[in-house]
Amino acid sequence: MSGTYLDLWRAAGRAPQPGRSGSLPAPLDAMNGSGLAGAEHSRILPFLKPEDLLTPTTAGFTGGFEIEKGTLVGGEIHARLRVRATKEIKARGALVLVKGYRIREESRSETHKRGNDTVTENWVEVFATELEAMPLIEVPLPATLAVGDEIDLKILAPAPRLGPPSVHAGELAIVWTMQATWDIPLGGDERVAAIVSVAQHPDIVRSGVMALGPSAMMGEWSTGSGTLNVMPAPPLTPGTTFSVHVRWPDASGGRGARVELYVDIKNAWPMCIASVKMETAALVAGVDVQFEIPDDAPPVFDMQNITLRYRIRALVDLPLRPDIAIERNVAIG
């Protein structure tokens, strides 16, 4: 497969929307402004990385967090905070916390008068909502510092117990951060922050905690008169190749057939990752199809009203009528 998962979403292109802007909460406010808004049907988020959004330090500090790699959902975050105060800090309190955000593109619309005409403007904007905040009250963060004072703390924090994991799914991203904040009276708060990459735990995928569809973890699956068997058996790993054996004796007619791999994100249009064309007769006799999973394909998850699933679909293209199809889910990640 040429390209990446995010390239599928970037295909729509990125175009500015004059006069429109977007904003995200601190510390993900580095790009607040026109860069977070775009023309109708264009894309913004697929062109951005979480690190592009982060303001790592405010003016009161130099330095930052060092985050060890390898954090898993339900595991631990190993970090070190090393900063130097560049001005006097007199805060009402100071706190280290782990905070997660759901970032997504949303379509916006506004109708207004232009002379005697009524004009409707449509655009796309990036928004964020807080998923969870986990304060680490046991971390001894001083509230008062003189210019030049240094902080050097090793921090062990729980990762999100059930997730969701860190993902960039195109029009949706889940971003976890570690933050040290100083509550400044009558002034802007001081903050040091870092992105924490939290990977999906394979045991959670296998545990049945998430609703991924009854077929998602099965190698062999029958639906109606058809079978869609996945090899190797799920869960599958991004960056690998898998095969699907499709046999559908009742398939007939049409202008041809396809076997496709989709990603389904709640409240978003399905995205076709890969598609293989064939004659309908191939489905009747039985056919093996191979799919490459992009290296950056996000893992399946289903929690906090956010769902990402993968689906295999075999269909017959019927002229002037709705296509007929059989399908199943498959766990990736």
mmCIF file of C-alpha atoms in Angstrom:
data_model
loop_
_atom_site.group_PDB
_atom_site.id
_atom_site.type_symbol
_atom_site.label_atom_id
_atom_site.label_comp_id
_atom_site.label_asym_id
_atom_site.label_seq_id
_atom_site.Cartn_x
_atom_site.Cartn_y
_atom_site.Cartn_z
ATOM 1 C CA MET A 1 0.000 0.000 0.000
ATOM 2 C CA SER A 2 1.418 3.388 -0.964
ATOM 3 C CA GLY A 3 0.932 6.205 1.517
ATOM 4 C CA THR A 4 -0.356 6.065 5.070
ATOM 5 C CA TYR A 5 -3.660 5.930 6.892
ATOM 6 C CA LEU A 6 -3.638 9.705 7.364
ATOM 7 C CA ASP A 7 -2.958 10.193 3.643
ATOM 8 C CA LEU A 8 -6.470 8.845 3.013
ATOM 9 C CA TRP A 9 -7.896 11.744 5.008
ATOM 10 C CA ARG A 10 -5.485 14.290 3.511
ATOM 11 C CA ALA A 11 -6.760 13.503 0.019
ATOM 12 C CA ALA A 12 -9.553 16.054 0.461
ATOM 13 C CA GLY A 13 -6.900 18.776 0.686
ATOM 14 C CA ARG A 14 -6.457 21.681 3.058
ATOM 15 C CA ALA A 15 -7.857 25.117 2.250
ATOM 16 C CA PRO A 16 -8.181 28.193 4.496
ATOM 17 C CA GLN A 17 -11.471 29.873 5.311
ATOM 18 C CA PRO A 18 -10.890 33.658 5.390
ATOM 19 C CA GLY A 19 -12.207 35.319 8.516
ATOM 20 C CA ARG A 20 -12.616 32.099 10.486
ATOM 21 C CA SER A 21 -10.473 30.675 13.266
ATOM 22 C CA GLY A 22 -10.462 27.934 15.860
ATOM 23 C CA SER A 23 -9.123 27.573 19.377
ATOM 24 C CA LEU A 24 -8.155 24.723 21.673
ATOM 25 C CA PRO A 25 -7.615 24.839 25.446
ATOM 26 C CA ALA A 26 -4.143 25.241 26.922
ATOM 27 C CA PRO A 27 -1.696 23.608 26.588
ATOM 28 C CA LEU A 28 -2.919 22.599 23.100
ATOM 29 C CA ASP A 29 -3.205 26.232 22.058
ATOM 30 C CA ALA A 30 -0.025 26.694 20.001
ATOM 31 C CA MET A 31 -1.915 26.923 16.693
ATOM 32 C CA ASN A 32 -5.003 28.796 17.854
ATOM 33 C CA GLY A 33 -6.246 31.051 15.076
ATOM 34 C CA SER A 34 -6.869 30.670 11.363
ATOM 35 C CA GLY A 35 -4.842 27.440 11.193
ATOM 36 C CA LEU A 36 -7.645 25.594 12.983
ATOM 37 C CA ALA A 37 -10.350 26.551 10.462
ATOM 38 C CA GLY A 38 -10.770 25.535 6.850
ATOM 39 C CA ALA A 39 -13.054 25.697 3.852
ATOM 40 C CA GLU A 40 -16.098 23.450 3.607
ATOM 41 C CA HIS A 41 -15.194 19.828 2.719
ATOM 42 C CA SER A 42 -11.491 20.477 3.331
ATOM 43 C CA ARG A 43 -9.380 18.844 6.043
ATOM 44 C CA ILE A 44 -7.364 20.334 8.897
ATOM 45 C CA LEU A 45 -6.637 17.754 11.572
ATOM 46 C CA PRO A 46 -5.048 15.083 9.318
ATOM 47 C CA PHE A 47 -2.283 17.579 8.515
ATOM 48 C CA LEU A 48 -1.488 18.238 12.192
ATOM 49 C CA LYS A 49 0.425 16.244 14.801
ATOM 50 C CA PRO A 50 -0.342 16.568 18.526
ATOM 51 C CA GLU A 51 3.099 18.086 18.994
ATOM 52 C CA ASP A 52 2.138 20.876 16.565
ATOM 53 C CA LEU A 53 -0.653 21.903 18.949
ATOM 54 C CA LEU A 54 1.355 21.859 22.180
ATOM 55 C CA THR A 55 2.685 24.902 24.033
ATOM 56 C CA PRO A 56 5.342 23.115 26.126
ATOM 57 C CA THR A 57 6.091 25.988 28.524
ATOM 58 C CA THR A 58 4.746 29.404 29.390
ATOM 59 C CA ALA A 59 7.038 32.387 29.919
ATOM 60 C CA GLY A 60 7.796 31.580 33.562
ATOM 61 C CA PHE A 61 9.913 28.484 32.900
ATOM 62 C CA THR A 62 12.544 26.872 30.734
ATOM 63 C CA GLY A 63 12.990 23.131 30.479
ATOM 64 C CA GLY A 64 10.157 20.642 30.515
ATOM 65 C CA PHE A 65 8.998 17.070 30.969
ATOM 66 C CA GLU A 66 10.873 13.980 29.851
ATOM 67 C CA ILE A 67 8.406 11.145 29.179
ATOM 68 C CA GLU A 68 9.619 7.562 28.839
ATOM 69 C CA LYS A 69 8.289 5.627 25.862
ATOM 70 C CA GLY A 70 6.203 2.483 26.175
ATOM 71 C CA THR A 71 3.157 3.655 28.159
ATOM 72 C CA LEU A 72 0.166 1.319 27.787
ATOM 73 C CA VAL A 73 -3.491 1.757 28.688
ATOM 74 C CA GLY A 74 -3.850 0.543 32.279
ATOM 75 C CA GLY A 75 -0.101 0.809 32.871
ATOM 76 C CA GLU A 76 2.178 3.514 34.252
ATOM 77 C CA ILE A 77 3.637 6.789 33.020
ATOM 78 C CA HIS A 78 7.298 7.327 33.911
ATOM 79 C CA ALA A 79 8.287 10.977 33.657
ATOM 80 C CA ARG A 80 10.787 13.538 34.899
ATOM 81 C CA LEU A 81 10.113 17.251 35.337
ATOM 82 C CA ARG A 82 13.205 19.449 35.024
ATOM 83 C CA VAL A 83 12.571 23.193 34.833
ATOM 84 C CA ARG A 84 14.111 26.504 35.867
ATOM 85 C CA ALA A 85 12.049 29.557 36.837
ATOM 86 C CA THR A 86 12.737 32.582 34.632
ATOM 87 C CA LYS A 87 10.761 34.912 36.880
ATOM 88 C CA GLU A 88 9.408 34.965 40.400
ATOM 89 C CA ILE A 89 6.454 32.611 40.838
ATOM 90 C CA LYS A 90 3.919 33.257 43.606
ATOM 91 C CA ALA A 91 1.031 30.858 43.038
ATOM 92 C CA ARG A 92 -1.986 30.009 45.151
ATOM 93 C CA GLY A 93 -1.225 26.385 44.414
ATOM 94 C CA ALA A 94 0.659 24.076 42.085
ATOM 95 C CA LEU A 95 -0.352 20.701 40.706
ATOM 96 C CA VAL A 96 0.828 17.953 38.374
ATOM 97 C CA LEU A 97 -1.907 16.146 36.472
ATOM 98 C CA VAL A 98 -2.550 13.836 33.539
ATOM 99 C CA LYS A 99 -5.239 15.174 31.231
ATOM 100 C CA GLY A 100 -6.795 13.764 28.075
ATOM 101 C CA TYR A 101 -8.559 15.549 25.226
ATOM 102 C CA ARG A 102 -10.816 14.557 22.370
ATOM 103 C CA ILE A 103 -10.000 16.708 19.330
ATOM 104 C CA ARG A 104 -12.134 16.603 16.203
ATOM 105 C CA GLU A 105 -13.213 18.499 13.130
ATOM 106 C CA GLU A 106 -16.749 19.813 13.080
ATOM 107 C CA SER A 107 -18.762 21.405 10.295
ATOM 108 C CA ARG A 108 -19.944 24.920 11.096
ATOM 109 C CA SER A 109 -22.553 27.100 9.427
ATOM 110 C CA GLU A 110 -23.663 30.705 9.778
ATOM 111 C CA THR A 111 -26.391 32.581 7.913
ATOM 112 C CA HIS A 112 -26.298 36.366 7.637
ATOM 113 C CA LYS A 113 -27.482 39.246 5.475
ATOM 114 C CA ARG A 114 -25.331 40.689 2.707
ATOM 115 C CA GLY A 115 -27.225 43.638 1.334
ATOM 116 C CA ASN A 116 -30.604 42.310 0.267
ATOM 117 C CA ASP A 117 -29.350 38.730 0.055
ATOM 118 C CA THR A 118 -29.242 36.003 2.685
ATOM 119 C CA VAL A 119 -25.890 34.218 2.602
ATOM 120 C CA THR A 120 -24.969 30.961 4.323
ATOM 121 C CA GLU A 121 -21.295 30.366 5.057
ATOM 122 C CA ASN A 122 -20.054 26.833 5.723
ATOM 123 C CA TRP A 123 -16.649 25.908 7.051
ATOM 124 C CA VAL A 124 -14.741 23.325 9.117
ATOM 125 C CA GLU A 125 -13.309 24.046 12.559
ATOM 126 C CA VAL A 126 -11.214 22.074 15.057
ATOM 127 C CA PHE A 127 -12.590 21.719 18.592
ATOM 128 C CA ALA A 128 -11.481 19.920 21.758
ATOM 129 C CA THR A 129 -13.286 18.557 24.795
ATOM 130 C CA GLU A 130 -11.693 17.268 27.968
ATOM 131 C CA LEU A 131 -11.918 13.501 28.423
ATOM 132 C CA GLU A 132 -10.425 13.058 31.865
ATOM 133 C CA ALA A 133 -8.222 14.872 34.380
ATOM 134 C CA MET A 134 -6.206 12.854 36.900
ATOM 135 C CA PRO A 135 -4.496 15.072 39.521
ATOM 136 C CA LEU A 136 -1.300 13.714 41.081
ATOM 137 C CA ILE A 137 -1.669 15.297 44.512
ATOM 138 C CA GLU A 138 1.245 13.303 45.931
ATOM 139 C CA VAL A 139 3.786 15.073 43.680
ATOM 140 C CA PRO A 140 5.510 17.807 45.785
ATOM 141 C CA LEU A 141 5.374 20.735 43.363
ATOM 142 C CA PRO A 142 6.381 24.042 45.024
ATOM 143 C CA ALA A 143 3.957 26.946 44.585
ATOM 144 C CA THR A 144 6.594 29.659 45.158
ATOM 145 C CA LEU A 145 9.874 29.995 43.274
ATOM 146 C CA ALA A 146 12.504 32.706 42.923
ATOM 147 C CA VAL A 147 14.183 33.543 39.634
ATOM 148 C CA GLY A 148 16.648 30.753 38.842
ATOM 149 C CA ASP A 149 15.104 28.180 41.165
ATOM 150 C CA GLU A 150 15.107 24.695 39.702
ATOM 151 C CA ILE A 151 12.736 21.747 39.981
ATOM 152 C CA ASP A 152 13.900 18.194 39.292
ATOM 153 C CA LEU A 153 11.237 15.584 40.045
ATOM 154 C CA LYS A 154 10.795 11.986 38.986
ATOM 155 C CA ILE A 155 7.114 11.192 38.546
ATOM 156 C CA LEU A 156 5.300 7.869 38.422
ATOM 157 C CA ALA A 157 1.670 8.251 37.370
ATOM 158 C CA PRO A 158 -1.124 5.852 36.412
ATOM 159 C CA ALA A 159 -1.989 5.751 32.728
ATOM 160 C CA PRO A 160 -5.690 5.883 31.773
ATOM 161 C CA ARG A 161 -7.144 2.696 33.257
ATOM 162 C CA LEU A 162 -9.243 1.646 30.251
ATOM 163 C CA GLY A 163 -8.225 4.310 27.752
ATOM 164 C CA PRO A 164 -8.969 5.418 25.193
ATOM 165 C CA PRO A 165 -5.441 5.153 23.805
ATOM 166 C CA SER A 166 -3.658 7.962 22.002
ATOM 167 C CA VAL A 167 -4.870 7.932 18.403
ATOM 168 C CA HIS A 168 -4.873 10.073 15.295
ATOM 169 C CA ALA A 169 -7.817 8.745 13.319
ATOM 170 C CA GLY A 170 -8.140 11.472 10.682
ATOM 171 C CA GLU A 171 -10.968 13.755 11.707
ATOM 172 C CA LEU A 172 -10.605 12.625 15.341
ATOM 173 C CA ALA A 173 -7.611 12.566 17.684
ATOM 174 C CA ILE A 174 -7.216 11.457 21.297
ATOM 175 C CA VAL A 175 -4.351 13.295 22.995
ATOM 176 C CA TRP A 176 -3.010 12.669 26.499
ATOM 177 C CA THR A 177 -0.807 15.194 28.286
ATOM 178 C CA MET A 178 1.110 15.555 31.518
ATOM 179 C CA GLN A 179 0.942 19.074 32.928
ATOM 180 C CA ALA A 180 2.429 21.024 35.794
ATOM 181 C CA THR A 181 0.336 24.112 36.517
ATOM 182 C CA TRP A 182 0.756 27.110 38.812
ATOM 183 C CA ASP A 183 -2.424 29.000 39.748
ATOM 184 C CA ILE A 184 -1.390 32.664 39.601
ATOM 185 C CA PRO A 185 -3.775 35.153 41.276
ATOM 186 C CA LEU A 186 -4.784 38.092 39.086
ATOM 187 C CA GLY A 187 -2.654 36.789 36.231
ATOM 188 C CA GLY A 188 -2.262 34.070 33.654
ATOM 189 C CA ASP A 189 -1.383 30.648 35.012
ATOM 190 C CA GLU A 190 2.073 29.232 34.398
ATOM 191 C CA ARG A 191 2.305 25.788 32.842
ATOM 192 C CA VAL A 192 4.738 23.116 31.659
ATOM 193 C CA ALA A 193 3.300 20.316 29.513
ATOM 194 C CA ALA A 194 4.203 17.325 27.364
ATOM 195 C CA ILE A 195 2.402 14.871 25.110
ATOM 196 C CA VAL A 196 2.095 11.360 26.562
ATOM 197 C CA SER A 197 1.727 8.615 23.961
ATOM 198 C CA VAL A 198 -0.551 5.928 25.439
ATOM 199 C CA ALA A 199 -0.728 2.754 23.351
ATOM 200 C CA GLN A 200 -3.607 0.293 23.409
ATOM 201 C CA HIS A 201 -3.003 -2.685 25.714
ATOM 202 C CA PRO A 202 -3.390 -5.970 23.784
ATOM 203 C CA ASP A 203 -4.984 -7.640 26.810
ATOM 204 C CA ILE A 204 -7.798 -5.064 26.760
ATOM 205 C CA VAL A 205 -8.532 -5.824 23.109
ATOM 206 C CA ARG A 206 -8.744 -9.545 23.919
ATOM 207 C CA SER A 207 -10.664 -9.122 27.188
ATOM 208 C CA GLY A 208 -14.080 -8.393 25.698
ATOM 209 C CA VAL A 209 -14.378 -5.123 27.646
ATOM 210 C CA MET A 210 -14.921 -3.211 24.412
ATOM 211 C CA ALA A 211 -17.890 -3.714 22.087
ATOM 212 C CA LEU A 212 -16.082 -4.317 18.792
ATOM 213 C CA GLY A 213 -18.708 -6.480 17.102
ATOM 214 C CA PRO A 214 -19.204 -10.248 17.600
ATOM 215 C CA SER A 215 -16.948 -11.150 14.670
ATOM 216 C CA ALA A 216 -14.048 -8.810 15.488
ATOM 217 C CA MET A 217 -11.868 -11.387 17.256
ATOM 218 C CA MET A 218 -12.871 -14.429 15.186
ATOM 219 C CA GLY A 219 -10.767 -15.994 12.453
ATOM 220 C CA GLU A 220 -13.685 -17.742 10.746
ATOM 221 C CA TRP A 221 -17.036 -16.006 10.355
ATOM 222 C CA SER A 222 -20.243 -16.922 8.530
ATOM 223 C CA THR A 223 -23.009 -14.464 7.741
ATOM 224 C CA GLY A 224 -26.079 -15.538 5.793
ATOM 225 C CA SER A 225 -24.881 -17.774 2.976
ATOM 226 C CA GLY A 226 -21.389 -16.277 2.940
ATOM 227 C CA THR A 227 -18.141 -16.703 4.846
ATOM 228 C CA LEU A 228 -15.378 -14.167 5.493
ATOM 229 C CA ASN A 229 -12.396 -15.848 7.127
ATOM 230 C CA VAL A 230 -9.439 -13.761 8.301
ATOM 231 C CA MET A 231 -5.895 -15.150 8.480
ATOM 232 C CA PRO A 232 -4.075 -14.790 10.817
ATOM 233 C CA ALA A 233 -6.824 -14.603 13.422
ATOM 234 C CA PRO A 234 -7.372 -11.146 14.991
ATOM 235 C CA PRO A 235 -6.260 -8.978 16.625
ATOM 236 C CA LEU A 236 -4.122 -7.822 13.707
ATOM 237 C CA THR A 237 -1.136 -5.495 13.925
ATOM 238 C CA PRO A 238 -0.693 -2.203 12.019
ATOM 239 C CA GLY A 239 2.057 -2.469 9.421
ATOM 240 C CA THR A 240 1.306 -6.119 8.625
ATOM 241 C CA THR A 241 -0.528 -7.972 5.858
ATOM 242 C CA PHE A 242 -3.527 -10.246 6.327
ATOM 243 C CA SER A 243 -5.705 -12.285 4.009
ATOM 244 C CA VAL A 244 -9.460 -12.724 3.763
ATOM 245 C CA HIS A 245 -11.029 -15.801 2.206
ATOM 246 C CA VAL A 246 -14.467 -14.825 0.912
ATOM 247 C CA ARG A 247 -16.998 -17.352 -0.349
ATOM 248 C CA TRP A 248 -20.532 -16.224 -1.166
ATOM 249 C CA PRO A 249 -22.514 -18.823 -3.162
ATOM 250 C CA ASP A 250 -25.598 -16.593 -3.401
ATOM 251 C CA ALA A 251 -23.736 -13.696 -5.042
ATOM 252 C CA SER A 252 -24.868 -13.184 -8.616
ATOM 253 C CA GLY A 253 -25.091 -10.666 -11.450
ATOM 254 C CA GLY A 254 -24.056 -7.079 -11.200
ATOM 255 C CA ARG A 255 -21.294 -5.139 -12.902
ATOM 256 C CA GLY A 256 -18.646 -6.798 -10.780
ATOM 257 C CA ALA A 257 -17.697 -7.230 -7.149
ATOM 258 C CA ARG A 258 -15.338 -5.777 -4.568
ATOM 259 C CA VAL A 259 -13.868 -6.749 -1.216
ATOM 260 C CA GLU A 260 -13.085 -3.703 0.927
ATOM 261 C CA LEU A 261 -11.575 -2.760 4.279
ATOM 262 C CA TYR A 262 -13.234 0.142 6.110
ATOM 263 C CA VAL A 263 -12.613 2.118 9.268
ATOM 264 C CA ASP A 264 -15.780 3.235 11.079
ATOM 265 C CA ILE A 265 -15.561 6.155 13.513
ATOM 266 C CA LYS A 266 -18.643 7.097 15.491
ATOM 267 C CA ASN A 267 -20.372 10.208 14.084
ATOM 268 C CA ALA A 268 -18.167 10.212 10.965
ATOM 269 C CA TRP A 269 -18.523 8.875 7.435
ATOM 270 C CA PRO A 270 -16.903 5.441 6.890
ATOM 271 C CA MET A 271 -13.479 5.590 5.253
ATOM 272 C CA CYS A 272 -12.424 2.912 2.758
ATOM 273 C CA ILE A 273 -8.807 1.950 3.464
ATOM 274 C CA ALA A 274 -8.410 -0.577 0.648
ATOM 275 C CA SER A 275 -10.523 -2.108 -2.126
ATOM 276 C CA VAL A 276 -9.958 -5.073 -4.458
ATOM 277 C CA LYS A 277 -12.120 -5.487 -7.588
ATOM 278 C CA MET A 278 -13.077 -8.839 -9.120
ATOM 279 C CA GLU A 279 -15.763 -10.639 -11.089
ATOM 280 C CA THR A 280 -18.834 -11.706 -9.151
ATOM 281 C CA ALA A 281 -18.092 -15.323 -10.050
ATOM 282 C CA ALA A 282 -14.937 -15.148 -7.923
ATOM 283 C CA LEU A 283 -17.028 -14.539 -4.800
ATOM 284 C CA VAL A 284 -19.256 -17.500 -5.671
ATOM 285 C CA ALA A 285 -16.312 -19.881 -6.093
ATOM 286 C CA GLY A 286 -14.307 -18.455 -3.209
ATOM 287 C CA VAL A 287 -11.431 -15.991 -3.401
ATOM 288 C CA ASP A 288 -8.448 -14.966 -1.267
ATOM 289 C CA VAL A 289 -7.782 -11.235 -0.904
ATOM 290 C CA GLN A 290 -4.792 -9.635 0.800
ATOM 291 C CA PHE A 291 -4.841 -6.301 2.602
ATOM 292 C CA GLU A 292 -1.927 -4.257 3.935
ATOM 293 C CA ILE A 293 -2.650 -2.440 7.185
ATOM 294 C CA PRO A 294 -1.016 1.026 7.238
ATOM 295 C CA ASP A 295 1.714 1.495 9.840
ATOM 296 C CA ASP A 296 -0.193 4.431 11.353
ATOM 297 C CA ALA A 297 -3.612 2.736 11.458
ATOM 298 C CA PRO A 298 -5.197 3.606 14.834
ATOM 299 C CA PRO A 299 -6.196 0.789 17.215
ATOM 300 C CA VAL A 300 -9.784 -0.269 17.803
ATOM 301 C CA PHE A 301 -11.478 1.163 20.882
ATOM 302 C CA ASP A 302 -14.935 1.721 22.307
ATOM 303 C CA MET A 303 -15.226 3.887 25.414
ATOM 304 C CA GLN A 304 -16.297 7.329 26.628
ATOM 305 C CA ASN A 305 -18.804 7.513 23.758
ATOM 306 C CA ILE A 306 -15.962 7.217 21.227
ATOM 307 C CA THR A 307 -15.853 4.197 18.928
ATOM 308 C CA LEU A 308 -13.400 3.124 16.222
ATOM 309 C CA ARG A 309 -13.885 -0.189 14.448
ATOM 310 C CA TYR A 310 -12.664 -1.917 11.289
ATOM 311 C CA ARG A 311 -14.975 -3.717 8.874
ATOM 312 C CA ILE A 312 -14.479 -6.055 5.911
ATOM 313 C CA ARG A 313 -17.180 -5.822 3.254
ATOM 314 C CA ALA A 314 -17.786 -7.971 0.173
ATOM 315 C CA LEU A 315 -20.287 -6.483 -2.247
ATOM 316 C CA VAL A 316 -21.835 -6.925 -5.661
ATOM 317 C CA ASP A 317 -22.270 -3.722 -7.681
ATOM 318 C CA LEU A 318 -25.840 -3.745 -9.018
ATOM 319 C CA PRO A 319 -26.872 -1.200 -11.689
ATOM 320 C CA LEU A 320 -29.762 1.095 -10.759
ATOM 321 C CA ARG A 321 -30.289 -0.777 -7.484
ATOM 322 C CA PRO A 322 -28.690 -0.785 -4.040
ATOM 323 C CA ASP A 323 -25.594 -2.989 -3.859
ATOM 324 C CA ILE A 324 -25.844 -6.270 -1.970
ATOM 325 C CA ALA A 325 -23.147 -7.032 0.592
ATOM 326 C CA ILE A 326 -21.951 -9.270 3.399
ATOM 327 C CA GLU A 327 -19.595 -7.976 6.064
ATOM 328 C CA ARG A 328 -17.819 -8.573 9.359
ATOM 329 C CA ASN A 329 -15.717 -6.649 11.860
ATOM 330 C CA VAL A 330 -12.023 -7.260 12.500
ATOM 331 C CA ALA A 331 -9.893 -6.068 15.422
ATOM 332 C CA ILE A 332 -6.727 -4.133 14.550
ATOM 333 C CA GLY A 333 -4.310 -2.675 17.071
#
